[in-house]
Short mmCIF file of C-alpha atoms in Angstrom, two decimals:
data_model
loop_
_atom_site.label_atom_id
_atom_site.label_comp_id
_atom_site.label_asym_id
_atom_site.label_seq_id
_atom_site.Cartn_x
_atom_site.Cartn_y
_atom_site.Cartn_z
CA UNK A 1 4.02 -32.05 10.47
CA UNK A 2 4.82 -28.91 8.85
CA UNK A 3 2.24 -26.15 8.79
CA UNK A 4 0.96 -24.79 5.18
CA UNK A 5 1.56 -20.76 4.43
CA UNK A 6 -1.22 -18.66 6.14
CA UNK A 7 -1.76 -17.01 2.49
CA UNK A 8 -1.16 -20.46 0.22
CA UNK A 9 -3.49 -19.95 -2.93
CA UNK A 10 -3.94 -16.44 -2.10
CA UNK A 11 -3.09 -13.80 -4.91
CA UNK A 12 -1.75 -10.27 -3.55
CA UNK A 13 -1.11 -7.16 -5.75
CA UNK A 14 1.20 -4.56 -4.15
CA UNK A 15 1.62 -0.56 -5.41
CA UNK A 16 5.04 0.67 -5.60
CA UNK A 17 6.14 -3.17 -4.69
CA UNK A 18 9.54 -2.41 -6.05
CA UNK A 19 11.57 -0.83 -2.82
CA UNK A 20 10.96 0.44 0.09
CA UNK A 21 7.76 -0.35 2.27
CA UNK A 22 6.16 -1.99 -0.67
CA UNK A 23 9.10 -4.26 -1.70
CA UNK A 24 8.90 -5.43 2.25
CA UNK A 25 5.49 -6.17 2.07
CA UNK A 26 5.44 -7.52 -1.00
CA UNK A 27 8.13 -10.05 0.62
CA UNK A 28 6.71 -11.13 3.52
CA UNK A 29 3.39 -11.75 1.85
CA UNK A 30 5.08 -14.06 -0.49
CA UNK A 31 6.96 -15.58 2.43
CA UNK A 32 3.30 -16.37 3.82
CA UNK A 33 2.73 -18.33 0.80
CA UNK A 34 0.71 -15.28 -1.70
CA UNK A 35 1.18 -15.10 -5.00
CA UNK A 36 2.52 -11.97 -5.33
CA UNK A 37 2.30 -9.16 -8.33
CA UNK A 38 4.12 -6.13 -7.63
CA UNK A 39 3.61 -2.84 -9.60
CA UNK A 40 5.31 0.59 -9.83
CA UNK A 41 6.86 3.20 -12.73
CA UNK A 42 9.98 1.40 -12.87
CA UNK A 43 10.36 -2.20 -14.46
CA UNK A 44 14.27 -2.64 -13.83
CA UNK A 45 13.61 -1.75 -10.04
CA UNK A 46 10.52 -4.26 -10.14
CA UNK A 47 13.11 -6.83 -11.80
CA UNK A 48 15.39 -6.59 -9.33
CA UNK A 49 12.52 -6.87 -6.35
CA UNK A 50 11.27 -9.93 -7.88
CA UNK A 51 14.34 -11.49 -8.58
CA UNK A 52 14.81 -11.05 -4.55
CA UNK A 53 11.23 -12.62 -3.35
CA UNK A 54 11.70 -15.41 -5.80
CA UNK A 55 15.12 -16.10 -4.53
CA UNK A 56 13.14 -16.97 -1.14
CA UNK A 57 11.72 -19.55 -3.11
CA UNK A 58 8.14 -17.57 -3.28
CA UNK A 59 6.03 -16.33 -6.58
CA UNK A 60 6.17 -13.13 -7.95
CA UNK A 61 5.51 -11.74 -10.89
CA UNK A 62 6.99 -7.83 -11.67
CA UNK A 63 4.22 -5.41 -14.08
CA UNK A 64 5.05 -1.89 -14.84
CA UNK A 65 2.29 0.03 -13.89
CA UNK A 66 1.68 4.02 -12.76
CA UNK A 67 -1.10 4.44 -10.86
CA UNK A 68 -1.78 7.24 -11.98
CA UNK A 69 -2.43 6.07 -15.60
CA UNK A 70 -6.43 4.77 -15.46
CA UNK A 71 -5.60 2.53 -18.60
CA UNK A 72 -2.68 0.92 -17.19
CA UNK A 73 -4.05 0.11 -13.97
CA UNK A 74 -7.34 -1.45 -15.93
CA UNK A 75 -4.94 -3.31 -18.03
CA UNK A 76 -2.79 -4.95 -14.97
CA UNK A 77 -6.14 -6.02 -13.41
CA UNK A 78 -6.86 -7.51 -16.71
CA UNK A 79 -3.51 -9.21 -16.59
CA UNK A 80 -4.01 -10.69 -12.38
CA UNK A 81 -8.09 -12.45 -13.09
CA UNK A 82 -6.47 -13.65 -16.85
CA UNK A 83 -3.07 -15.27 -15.18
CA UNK A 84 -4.45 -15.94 -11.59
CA UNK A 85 -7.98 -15.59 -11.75
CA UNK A 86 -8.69 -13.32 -9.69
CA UNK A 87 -7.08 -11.39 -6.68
CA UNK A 88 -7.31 -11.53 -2.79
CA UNK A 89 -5.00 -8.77 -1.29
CA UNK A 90 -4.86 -5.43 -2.46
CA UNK A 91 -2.31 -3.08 -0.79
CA UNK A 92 -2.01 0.42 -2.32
CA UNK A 93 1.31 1.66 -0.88
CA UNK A 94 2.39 3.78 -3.86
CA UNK A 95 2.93 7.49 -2.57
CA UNK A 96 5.15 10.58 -3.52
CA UNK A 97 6.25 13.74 -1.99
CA UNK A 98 7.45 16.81 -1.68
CA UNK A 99 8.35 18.51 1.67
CA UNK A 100 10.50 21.31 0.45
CA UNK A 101 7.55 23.80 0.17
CA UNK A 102 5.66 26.22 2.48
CA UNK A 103 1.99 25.60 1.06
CA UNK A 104 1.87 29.14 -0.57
CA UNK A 105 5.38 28.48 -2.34
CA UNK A 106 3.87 24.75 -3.92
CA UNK A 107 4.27 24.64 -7.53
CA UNK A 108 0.71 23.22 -8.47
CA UNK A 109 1.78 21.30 -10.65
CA UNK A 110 4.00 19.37 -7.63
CA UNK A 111 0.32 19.42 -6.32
CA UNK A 112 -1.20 17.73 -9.08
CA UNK A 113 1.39 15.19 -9.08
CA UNK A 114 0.58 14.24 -5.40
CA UNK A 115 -2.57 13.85 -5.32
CA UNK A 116 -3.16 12.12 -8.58
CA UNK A 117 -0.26 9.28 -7.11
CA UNK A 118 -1.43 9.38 -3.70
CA UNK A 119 -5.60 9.53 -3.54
CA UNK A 120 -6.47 9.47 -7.38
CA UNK A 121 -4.23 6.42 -7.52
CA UNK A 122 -5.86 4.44 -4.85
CA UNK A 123 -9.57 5.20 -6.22
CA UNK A 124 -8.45 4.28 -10.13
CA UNK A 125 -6.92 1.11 -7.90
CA UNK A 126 -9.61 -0.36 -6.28
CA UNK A 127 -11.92 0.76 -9.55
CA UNK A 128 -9.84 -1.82 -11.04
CA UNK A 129 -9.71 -4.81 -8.24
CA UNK A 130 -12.47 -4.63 -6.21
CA UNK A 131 -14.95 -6.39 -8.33
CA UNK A 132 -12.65 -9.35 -8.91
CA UNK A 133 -13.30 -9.80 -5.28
CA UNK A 134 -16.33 -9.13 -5.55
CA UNK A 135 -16.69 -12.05 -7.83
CA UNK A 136 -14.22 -14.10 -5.31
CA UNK A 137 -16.12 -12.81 -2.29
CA UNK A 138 -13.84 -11.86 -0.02
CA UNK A 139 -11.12 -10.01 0.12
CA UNK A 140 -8.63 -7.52 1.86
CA UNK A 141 -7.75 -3.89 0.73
CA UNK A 142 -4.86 -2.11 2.99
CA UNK A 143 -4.05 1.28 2.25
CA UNK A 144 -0.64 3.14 3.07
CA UNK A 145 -1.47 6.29 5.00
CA UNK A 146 0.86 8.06 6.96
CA UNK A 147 0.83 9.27 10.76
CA UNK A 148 0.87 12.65 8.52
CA UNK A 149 -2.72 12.21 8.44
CA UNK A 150 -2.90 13.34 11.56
CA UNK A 151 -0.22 15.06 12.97
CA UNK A 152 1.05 18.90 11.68
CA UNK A 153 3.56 18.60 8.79
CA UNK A 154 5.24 21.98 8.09
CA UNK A 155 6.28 21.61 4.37
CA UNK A 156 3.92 18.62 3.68
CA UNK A 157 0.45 20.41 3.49
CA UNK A 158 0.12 18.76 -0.06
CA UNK A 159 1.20 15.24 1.32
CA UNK A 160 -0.81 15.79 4.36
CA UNK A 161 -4.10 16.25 2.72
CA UNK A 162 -3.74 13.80 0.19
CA UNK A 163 -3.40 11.33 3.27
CA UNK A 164 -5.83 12.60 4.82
CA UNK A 165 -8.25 12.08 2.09
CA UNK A 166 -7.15 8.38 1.96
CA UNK A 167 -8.23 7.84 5.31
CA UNK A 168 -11.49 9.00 4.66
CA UNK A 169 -11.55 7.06 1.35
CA UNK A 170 -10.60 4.15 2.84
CA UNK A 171 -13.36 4.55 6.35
CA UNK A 172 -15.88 5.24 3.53
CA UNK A 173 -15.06 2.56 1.10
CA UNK A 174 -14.63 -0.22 4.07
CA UNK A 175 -18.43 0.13 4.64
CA UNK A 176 -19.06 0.04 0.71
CA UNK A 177 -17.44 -3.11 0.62
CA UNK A 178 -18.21 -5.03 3.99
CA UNK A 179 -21.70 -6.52 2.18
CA UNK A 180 -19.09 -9.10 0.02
CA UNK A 181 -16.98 -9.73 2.64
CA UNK A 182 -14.04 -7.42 1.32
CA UNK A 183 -12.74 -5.83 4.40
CA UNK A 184 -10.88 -2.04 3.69
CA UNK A 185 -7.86 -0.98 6.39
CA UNK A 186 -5.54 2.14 6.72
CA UNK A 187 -2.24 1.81 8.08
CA UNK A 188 -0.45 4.94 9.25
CA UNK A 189 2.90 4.50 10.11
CA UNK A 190 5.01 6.92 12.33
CA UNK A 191 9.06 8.10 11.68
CA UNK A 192 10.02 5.60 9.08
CA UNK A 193 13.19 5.00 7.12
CA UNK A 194 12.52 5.28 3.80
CA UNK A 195 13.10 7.31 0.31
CA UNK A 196 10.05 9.18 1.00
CA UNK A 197 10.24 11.49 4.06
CA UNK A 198 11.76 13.70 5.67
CA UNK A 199 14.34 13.07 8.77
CA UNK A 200 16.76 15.44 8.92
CA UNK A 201 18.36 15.51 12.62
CA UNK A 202 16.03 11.95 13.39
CA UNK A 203 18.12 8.53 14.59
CA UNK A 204 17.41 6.12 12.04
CA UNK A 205 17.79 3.50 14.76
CA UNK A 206 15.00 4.63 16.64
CA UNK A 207 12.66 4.81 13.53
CA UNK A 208 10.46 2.37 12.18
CA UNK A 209 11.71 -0.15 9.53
CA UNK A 210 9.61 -0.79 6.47
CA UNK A 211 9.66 -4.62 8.02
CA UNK A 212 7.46 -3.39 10.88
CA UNK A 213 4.72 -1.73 8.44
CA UNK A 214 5.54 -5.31 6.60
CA UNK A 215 4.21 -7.25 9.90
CA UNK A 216 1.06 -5.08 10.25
CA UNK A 217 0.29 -5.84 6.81
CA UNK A 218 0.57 -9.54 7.95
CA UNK A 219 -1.16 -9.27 10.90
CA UNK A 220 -4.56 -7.72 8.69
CA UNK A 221 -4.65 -10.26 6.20
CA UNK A 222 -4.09 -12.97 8.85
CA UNK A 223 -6.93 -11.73 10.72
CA UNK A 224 -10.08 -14.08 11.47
CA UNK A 225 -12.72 -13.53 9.06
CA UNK A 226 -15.61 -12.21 11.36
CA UNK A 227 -13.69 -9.28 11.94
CA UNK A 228 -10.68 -6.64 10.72
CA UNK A 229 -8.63 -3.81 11.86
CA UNK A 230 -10.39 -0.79 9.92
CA UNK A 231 -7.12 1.25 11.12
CA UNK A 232 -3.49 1.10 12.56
CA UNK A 233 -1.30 3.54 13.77
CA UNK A 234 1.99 2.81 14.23
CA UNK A 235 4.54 4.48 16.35
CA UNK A 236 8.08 3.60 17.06
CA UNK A 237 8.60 3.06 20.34
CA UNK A 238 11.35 5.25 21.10
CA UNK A 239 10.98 8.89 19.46
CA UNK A 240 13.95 9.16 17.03
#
């Protein structure tokens, strides 16, 4: 007898769900039977994700959205509880940049632009979904971190911090929301080969893949319900 998808009925909205990490989370979610609605800046990239995970025979619907705009993040939570009624997963993986900078030489406007995508972004997020799982009564937010969180980055401060403040957002808000059954998790990946970061002089054999952040992802919202992961960091094994 074949087994039904771990996530079957399950409605996930993924951040910057259009490459990178996000588009592989995004795909394995839908793989595990979620419903999945993936947001970012770009619509033609998010068209060409979605085309992808519904190729693997899955559900996914593609939304412009920035983050960073309160009224457009209200409006695609309007659009998930009209169309699906609601939402289960919530993984807030959208994140800039800029590692080309000594702190004192950051524009402030590059600044701005990081932490508005990067912590603002998350908080006008889960402003937005948590209480449609409230009204569900369960649920599971994952946030994107970065082993910059807490480990020296020379060039990053600006990244750095903004991570850092998302790990205490999310330690913070995971208490908040434990009373409904909405469990909160941080994942901070090591090395990984992405758009995002920098790795000049690293093997990108040796780093992490977004796949592997993909399978953490999988593992959280897999988890029993009397318990959750409030954070993972993850390493690659060999140091690239």
């Amino acid at each position: 007898m074949r087994n039904e998808p771990k996530l079957r009925d399950k409605v996930a909205v993924v951040s910057g769900g259009g490459r990178g990490i996000g588009y592989a989370i995004s795909m394995r979610l839908a793989e595990l039977g979620a419903t999945t609605v993936i947001c970012g800046r770009s619509q033609q990239t998010l068209d060409n994700a979605a085309q992808k995970i519904r190729s693997a025979g899955a559900h996914c619907e593609a939304v412009a959205c920035d983050v960073a705009d309160l009224s457009a993040v209200e409006a695609l939570a309007g659009r998930v509880q009209s169309a699906f009624g609601g939402v289960d997963i919530l993984v807030n993986n959208a994140g800039v940049g800029d590692f080309s900078h000594p702190l004192h030489e950051l524009p402030p406007e590059v600044w701005e632009r990081i932490f508005t995508t990067n912590l603002r972004g998350v908080y006008y997020m889960i402003r937005a979904f948590a209480p449609l799982m409230i009204r569900r009564g369960a649920g599971d937010i994952i946030n994107i971190s970065s082993i910059a969180s807490k480990n020296p980055l020379p060039n990053g401060a600006a990244y750095s911090a903004s991570k850092w403040g998302l790990n205490g957002l999310s330690y913070s808000v995971a208490e908040e929301l434990r009373r409904f059954n909405i469990r909160v998790s941080v994942v901070c990946p090591g090395s990984t080969q992405s758009e995002l970061s920098p790795h000049t002089g690293r093997d990108p054999g040796k780093m992490l893949q977004a796949t592997d952040v993909a399978h953490v992802v999988a593992m959280i919202v897999t988890q029993a319900p009397q318990s959750f992961a409030s954070e993972i960091v993850l390493r690659p094994t060999q140091k690239p």
